[in-house]
Coordinates of C-alpha atoms in Angstrom, one line a residue:
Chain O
X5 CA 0.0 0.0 0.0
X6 CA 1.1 3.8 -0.5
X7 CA 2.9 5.8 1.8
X8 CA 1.8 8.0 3.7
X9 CA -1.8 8.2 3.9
X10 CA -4.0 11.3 5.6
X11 CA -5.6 10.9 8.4
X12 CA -9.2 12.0 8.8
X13 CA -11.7 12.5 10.8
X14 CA -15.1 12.4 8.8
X15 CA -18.3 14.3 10.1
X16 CA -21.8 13.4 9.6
X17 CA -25.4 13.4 11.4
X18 CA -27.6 10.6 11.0
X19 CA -31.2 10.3 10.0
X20 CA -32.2 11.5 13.7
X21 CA -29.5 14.5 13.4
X22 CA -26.9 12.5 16.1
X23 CA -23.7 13.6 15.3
X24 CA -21.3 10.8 13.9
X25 CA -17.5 10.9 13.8
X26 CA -15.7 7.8 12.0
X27 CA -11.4 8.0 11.1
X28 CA -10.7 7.3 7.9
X29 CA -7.4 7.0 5.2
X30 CA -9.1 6.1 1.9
X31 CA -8.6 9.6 0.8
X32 CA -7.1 12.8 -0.7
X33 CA -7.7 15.7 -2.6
X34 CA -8.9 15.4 -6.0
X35 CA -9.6 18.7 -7.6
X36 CA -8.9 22.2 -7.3
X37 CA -11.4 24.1 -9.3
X38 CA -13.7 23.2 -7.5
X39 CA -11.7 22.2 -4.8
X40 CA -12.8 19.2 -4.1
X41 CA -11.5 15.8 -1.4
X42 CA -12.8 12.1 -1.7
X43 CA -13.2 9.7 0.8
X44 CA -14.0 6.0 0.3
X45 CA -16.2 4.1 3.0
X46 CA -17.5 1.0 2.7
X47 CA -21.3 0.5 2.6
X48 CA -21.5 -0.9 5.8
X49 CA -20.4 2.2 7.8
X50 CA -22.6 4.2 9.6
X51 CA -20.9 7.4 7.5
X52 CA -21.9 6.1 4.3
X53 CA -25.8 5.7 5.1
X54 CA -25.7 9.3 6.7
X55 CA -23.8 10.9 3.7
X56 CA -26.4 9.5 1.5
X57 CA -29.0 10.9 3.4
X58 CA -27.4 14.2 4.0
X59 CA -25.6 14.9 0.8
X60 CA -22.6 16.7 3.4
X61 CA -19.9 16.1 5.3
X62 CA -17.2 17.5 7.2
X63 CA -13.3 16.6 7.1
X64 CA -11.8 17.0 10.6
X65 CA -7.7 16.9 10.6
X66 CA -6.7 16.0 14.2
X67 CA -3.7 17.6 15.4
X68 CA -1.5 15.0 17.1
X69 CA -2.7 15.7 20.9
X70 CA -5.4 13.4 19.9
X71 CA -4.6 11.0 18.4
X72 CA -5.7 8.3 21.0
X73 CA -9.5 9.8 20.2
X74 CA -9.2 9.9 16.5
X75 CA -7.6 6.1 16.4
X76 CA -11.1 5.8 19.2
X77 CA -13.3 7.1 16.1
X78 CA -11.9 4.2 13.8
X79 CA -11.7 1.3 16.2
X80 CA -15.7 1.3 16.6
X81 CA -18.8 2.1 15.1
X82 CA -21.6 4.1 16.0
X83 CA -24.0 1.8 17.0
X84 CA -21.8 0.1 19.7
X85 CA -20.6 3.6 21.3
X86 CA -21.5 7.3 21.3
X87 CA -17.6 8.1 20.5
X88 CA -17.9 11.7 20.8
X89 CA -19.6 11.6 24.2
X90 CA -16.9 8.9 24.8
X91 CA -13.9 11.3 24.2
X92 CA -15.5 14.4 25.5
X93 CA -15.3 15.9 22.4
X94 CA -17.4 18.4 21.2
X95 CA -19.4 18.2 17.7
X96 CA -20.1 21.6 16.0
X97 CA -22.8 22.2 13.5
X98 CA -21.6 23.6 10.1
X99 CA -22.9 26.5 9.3
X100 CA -22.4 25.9 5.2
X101 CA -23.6 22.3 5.2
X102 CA -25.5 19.6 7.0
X103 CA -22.9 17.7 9.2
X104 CA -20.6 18.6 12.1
X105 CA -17.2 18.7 12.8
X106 CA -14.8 18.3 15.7
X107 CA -14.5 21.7 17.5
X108 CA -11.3 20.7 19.0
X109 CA -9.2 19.7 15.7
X110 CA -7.4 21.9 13.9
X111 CA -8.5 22.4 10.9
X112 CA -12.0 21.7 9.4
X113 CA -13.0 21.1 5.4
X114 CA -16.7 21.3 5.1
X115 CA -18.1 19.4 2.3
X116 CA -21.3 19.4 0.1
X117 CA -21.6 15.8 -1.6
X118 CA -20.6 16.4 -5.4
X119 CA -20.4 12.6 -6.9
X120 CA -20.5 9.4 -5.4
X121 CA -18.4 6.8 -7.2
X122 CA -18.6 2.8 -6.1
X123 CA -15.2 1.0 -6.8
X124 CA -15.5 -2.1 -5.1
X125 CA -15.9 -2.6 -1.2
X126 CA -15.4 0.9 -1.0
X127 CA -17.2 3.4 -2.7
X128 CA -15.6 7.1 -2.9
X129 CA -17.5 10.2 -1.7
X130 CA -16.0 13.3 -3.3
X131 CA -17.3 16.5 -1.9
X132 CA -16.7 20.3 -2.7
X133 CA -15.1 21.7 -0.4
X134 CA -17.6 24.8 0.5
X135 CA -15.3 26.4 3.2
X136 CA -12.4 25.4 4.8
X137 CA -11.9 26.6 8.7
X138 CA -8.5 26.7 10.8
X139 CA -8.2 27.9 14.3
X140 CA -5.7 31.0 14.4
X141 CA -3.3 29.5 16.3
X142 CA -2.6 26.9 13.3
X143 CA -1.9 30.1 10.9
X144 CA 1.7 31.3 10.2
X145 CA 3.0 34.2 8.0
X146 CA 0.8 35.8 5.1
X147 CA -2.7 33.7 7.3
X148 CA -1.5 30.3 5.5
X149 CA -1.7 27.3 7.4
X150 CA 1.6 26.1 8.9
X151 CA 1.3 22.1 9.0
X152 CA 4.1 22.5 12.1
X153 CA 1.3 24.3 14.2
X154 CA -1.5 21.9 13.2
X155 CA 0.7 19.3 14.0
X156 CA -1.0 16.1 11.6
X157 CA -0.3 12.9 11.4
X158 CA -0.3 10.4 8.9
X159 CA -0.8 6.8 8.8
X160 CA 1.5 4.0 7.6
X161 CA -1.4 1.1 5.9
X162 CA 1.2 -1.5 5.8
X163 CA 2.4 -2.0 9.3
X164 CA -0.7 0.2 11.0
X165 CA 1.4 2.8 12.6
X166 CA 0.8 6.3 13.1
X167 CA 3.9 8.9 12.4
X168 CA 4.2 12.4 13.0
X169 CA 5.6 15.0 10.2
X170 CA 9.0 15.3 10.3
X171 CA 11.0 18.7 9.4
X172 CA 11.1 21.3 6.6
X173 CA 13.1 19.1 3.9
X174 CA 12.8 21.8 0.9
X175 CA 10.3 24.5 -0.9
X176 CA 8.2 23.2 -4.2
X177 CA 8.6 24.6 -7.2
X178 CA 12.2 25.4 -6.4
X179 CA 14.3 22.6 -5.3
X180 CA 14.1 21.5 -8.3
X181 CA 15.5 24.3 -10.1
X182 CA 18.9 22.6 -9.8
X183 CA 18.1 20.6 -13.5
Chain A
X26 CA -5.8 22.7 1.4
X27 CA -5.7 19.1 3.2
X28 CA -2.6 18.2 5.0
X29 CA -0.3 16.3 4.2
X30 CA -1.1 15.2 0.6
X31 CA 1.4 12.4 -0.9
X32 CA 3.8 13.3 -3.8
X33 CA 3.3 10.9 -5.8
X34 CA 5.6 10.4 -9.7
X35 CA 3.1 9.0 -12.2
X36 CA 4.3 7.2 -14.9
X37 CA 3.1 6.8 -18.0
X38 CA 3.9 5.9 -22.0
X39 CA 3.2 8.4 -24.8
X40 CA 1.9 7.2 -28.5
X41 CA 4.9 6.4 -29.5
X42 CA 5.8 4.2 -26.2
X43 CA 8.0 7.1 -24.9
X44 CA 8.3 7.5 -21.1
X45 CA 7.2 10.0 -19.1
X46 CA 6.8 11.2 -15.5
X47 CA 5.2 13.5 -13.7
X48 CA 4.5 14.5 -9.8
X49 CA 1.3 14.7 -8.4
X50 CA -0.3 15.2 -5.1
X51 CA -4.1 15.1 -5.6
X52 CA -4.2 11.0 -4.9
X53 CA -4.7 8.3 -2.5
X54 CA -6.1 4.9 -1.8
X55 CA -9.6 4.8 -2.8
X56 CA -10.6 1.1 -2.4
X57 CA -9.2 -2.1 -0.6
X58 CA -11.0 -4.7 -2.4
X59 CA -10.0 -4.7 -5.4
X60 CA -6.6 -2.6 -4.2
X61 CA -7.3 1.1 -5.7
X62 CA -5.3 4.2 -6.0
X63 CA -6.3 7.5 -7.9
X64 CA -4.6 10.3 -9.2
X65 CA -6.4 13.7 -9.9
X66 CA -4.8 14.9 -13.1
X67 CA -5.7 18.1 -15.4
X68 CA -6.3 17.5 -19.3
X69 CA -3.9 19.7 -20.2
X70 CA -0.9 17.4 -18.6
X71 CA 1.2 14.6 -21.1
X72 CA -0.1 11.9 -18.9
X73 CA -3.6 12.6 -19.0
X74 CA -3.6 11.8 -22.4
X75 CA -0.9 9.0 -22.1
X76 CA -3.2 6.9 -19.4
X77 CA -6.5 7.2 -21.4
X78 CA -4.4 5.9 -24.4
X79 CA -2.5 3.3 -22.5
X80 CA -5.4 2.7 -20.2
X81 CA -1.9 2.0 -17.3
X82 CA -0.3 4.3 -14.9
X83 CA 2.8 3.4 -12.4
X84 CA 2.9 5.4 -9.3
X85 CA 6.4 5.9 -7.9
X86 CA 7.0 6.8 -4.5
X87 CA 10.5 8.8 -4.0
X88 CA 12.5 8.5 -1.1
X89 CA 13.8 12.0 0.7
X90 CA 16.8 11.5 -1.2
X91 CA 14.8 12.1 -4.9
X92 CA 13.6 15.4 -3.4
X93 CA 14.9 17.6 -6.3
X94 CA 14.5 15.1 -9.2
X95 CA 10.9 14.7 -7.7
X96 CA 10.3 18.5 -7.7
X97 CA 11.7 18.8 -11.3
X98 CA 9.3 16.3 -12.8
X99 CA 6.3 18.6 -11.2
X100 CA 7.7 21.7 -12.5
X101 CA 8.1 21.2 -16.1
X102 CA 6.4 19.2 -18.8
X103 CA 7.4 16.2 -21.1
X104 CA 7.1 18.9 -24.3
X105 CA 10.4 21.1 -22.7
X106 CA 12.5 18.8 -21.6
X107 CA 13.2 15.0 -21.2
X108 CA 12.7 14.7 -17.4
X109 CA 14.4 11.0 -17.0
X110 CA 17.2 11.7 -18.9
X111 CA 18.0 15.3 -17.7
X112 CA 17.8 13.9 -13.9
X113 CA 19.8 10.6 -15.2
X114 CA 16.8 8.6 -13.4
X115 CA 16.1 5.1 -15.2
X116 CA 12.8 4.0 -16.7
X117 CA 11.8 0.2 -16.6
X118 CA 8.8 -1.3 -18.5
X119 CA 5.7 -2.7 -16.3
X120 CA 6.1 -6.8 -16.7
X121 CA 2.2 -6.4 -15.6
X122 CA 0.9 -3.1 -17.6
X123 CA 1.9 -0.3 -20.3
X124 CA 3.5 2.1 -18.0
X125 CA 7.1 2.7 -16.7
X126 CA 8.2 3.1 -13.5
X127 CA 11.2 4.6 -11.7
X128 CA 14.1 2.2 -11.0
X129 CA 15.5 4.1 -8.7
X130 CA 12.8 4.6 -6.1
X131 CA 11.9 2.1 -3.3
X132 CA 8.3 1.7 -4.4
X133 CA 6.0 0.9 -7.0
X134 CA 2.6 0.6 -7.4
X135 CA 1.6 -0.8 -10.9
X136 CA -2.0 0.0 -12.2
X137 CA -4.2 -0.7 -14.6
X138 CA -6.8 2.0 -15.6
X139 CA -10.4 1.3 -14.1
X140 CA -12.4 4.2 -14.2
X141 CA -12.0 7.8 -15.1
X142 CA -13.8 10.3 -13.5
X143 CA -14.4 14.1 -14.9
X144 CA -14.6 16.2 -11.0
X145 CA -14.0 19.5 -12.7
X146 CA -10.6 21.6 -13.7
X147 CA -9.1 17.7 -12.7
X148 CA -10.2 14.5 -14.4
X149 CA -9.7 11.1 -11.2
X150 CA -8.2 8.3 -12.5
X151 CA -8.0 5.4 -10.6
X152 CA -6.1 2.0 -11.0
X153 CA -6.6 -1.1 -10.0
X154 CA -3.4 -2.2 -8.2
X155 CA -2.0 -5.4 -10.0
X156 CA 1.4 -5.2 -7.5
X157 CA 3.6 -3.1 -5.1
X158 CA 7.2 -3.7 -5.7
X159 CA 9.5 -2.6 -3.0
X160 CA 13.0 -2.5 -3.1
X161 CA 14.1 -5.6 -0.6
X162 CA 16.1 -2.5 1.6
X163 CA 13.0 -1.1 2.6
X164 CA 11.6 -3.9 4.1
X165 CA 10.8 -4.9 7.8
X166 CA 10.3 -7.6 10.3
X167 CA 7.5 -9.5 8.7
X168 CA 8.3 -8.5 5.3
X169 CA 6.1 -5.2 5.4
X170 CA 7.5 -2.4 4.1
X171 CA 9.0 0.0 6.7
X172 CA 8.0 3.8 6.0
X173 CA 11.3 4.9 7.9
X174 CA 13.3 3.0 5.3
X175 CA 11.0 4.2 2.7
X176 CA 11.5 7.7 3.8
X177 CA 9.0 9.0 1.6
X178 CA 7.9 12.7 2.0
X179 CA 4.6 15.1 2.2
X180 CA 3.5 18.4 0.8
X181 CA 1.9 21.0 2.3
X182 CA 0.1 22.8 0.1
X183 CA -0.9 25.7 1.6
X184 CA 3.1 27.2 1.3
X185 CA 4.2 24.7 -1.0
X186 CA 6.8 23.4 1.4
X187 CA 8.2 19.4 1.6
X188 CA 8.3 17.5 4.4
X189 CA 9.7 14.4 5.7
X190 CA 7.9 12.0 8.2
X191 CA 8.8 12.2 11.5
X192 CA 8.7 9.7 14.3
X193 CA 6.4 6.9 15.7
X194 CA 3.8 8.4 17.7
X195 CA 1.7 5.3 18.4
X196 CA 0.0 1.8 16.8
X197 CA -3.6 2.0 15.0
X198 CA -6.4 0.0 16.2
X199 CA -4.5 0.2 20.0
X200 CA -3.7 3.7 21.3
X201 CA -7.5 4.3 21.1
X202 CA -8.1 1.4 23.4
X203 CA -7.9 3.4 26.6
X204 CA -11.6 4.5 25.8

């Protein structure tokens, strides 16, 4: 498998309007005009009937301070615990589309469901990304997000470990300038 | 933007079966079963049309030390220059699809074209995963593939910076137990 995948955190209500938090790594960005991220579920989620229902979600990035809570949100489902509740963690409604997101993460990309795609066991939600909110503290010079403040993490699939980001290695673009 | 995207180095064959590369960060793994990865890709780029003509993709992951070869192959096209041989970086031929692959780099992941899907200003393409070849240097106890041997590395979009991956912070599906 492909190294390193994302982390996230992704927000949705159910048919009663209970707020639902479930980890994911099936995912990336995939367009920029719109901007747009997909995620892949598998139908048997609890995620996956409430995205379908709500045509939203919400993309929370944990910062690495919780990282025991986020791996929580992907060890079990919904129906067996009330993981937010669980964590003390508080679920914020979006104010641009129908789903919450983690008020205590980071940064926030809140989605309006564009195309659903099935693949095979998983099926890939892409959603437009309507607004994208980062706490202030997570912003460095010129009000662009500094990943060293929001502090990420990403996930190695192959041996199921969780690594931090490392240091500054180089500037896109321009490293390359050498050739 | 979403942090960390990957930086992944698609490559692909052109009509007349030469080979190009190209870096991209809008990807990930979007299904498990069959083993999928896509790549967001604009119409404009050489490998856009080179996949839908080869229906194959590889997708090369570079190691920290590739940082400036990798940035080069993202920062100019296949009509200016010939990326491979101005960063003396070896293409091989696919043994299980039309595509090359970087020699050089610890892994591979061969695809075959499975669906292509028109999100906007980027088109997703996503391959079926026929194998993952890892250099044998990379790998762990177990035979897994170690990400610190890897030492792949992460973009952050927002300022366009590389990064590399830190350390071990914890093990999925366990540091969440304490709930």
């Amino acid at each position: 498998m492909v190294y390193p995948t994302p982390v996230f955190v992704v927000g949705t209500y159910d048919r009663e309007g209970k707020p639902n938090v479930m980890t994911a790594s099936w995912g990336g960005i995939c367009c920029s005009q719109p901007p747009c991220v997909m995620v892949s579920l598998r139908e048997a989620t609890c995620a996956f009937k409430n995205i379908v229902a709500h045509s939203a979600f919400t993309i929370s990035i944990p910062s690495e301070e919780f990282l025991k809570q986020t791996d929580y949100f992907g060890m079990v489902s919904s129906r067996e615990s009330d993981k937010l509740l669980t964590t003390r963690l508080t679920p914020v409604r979006s104010d641009l589309v129908d789903a919450p997101y983690v008020s205590e993460f980071p940064l926030v990309l809140e989605c309006k469901l564009a195309h659903k795609f099935k693949i095979g066991l998983h099926t890939q939600f892409v959603g437009e990304i309507m607004d994208v909110k980062a706490e202030e503290n997570v912003l460095g010079t010129a009000g662009l997000v500094d990943i060293k403040k929001v502090r990420p993490f990403v996930f190695a699939p192959d041996t199921q470990c969780y690594y931090s980001i490392g240091s500054f290695i180089g500037r896109a673009f321009s490293v390359g300038s050498v050739y």
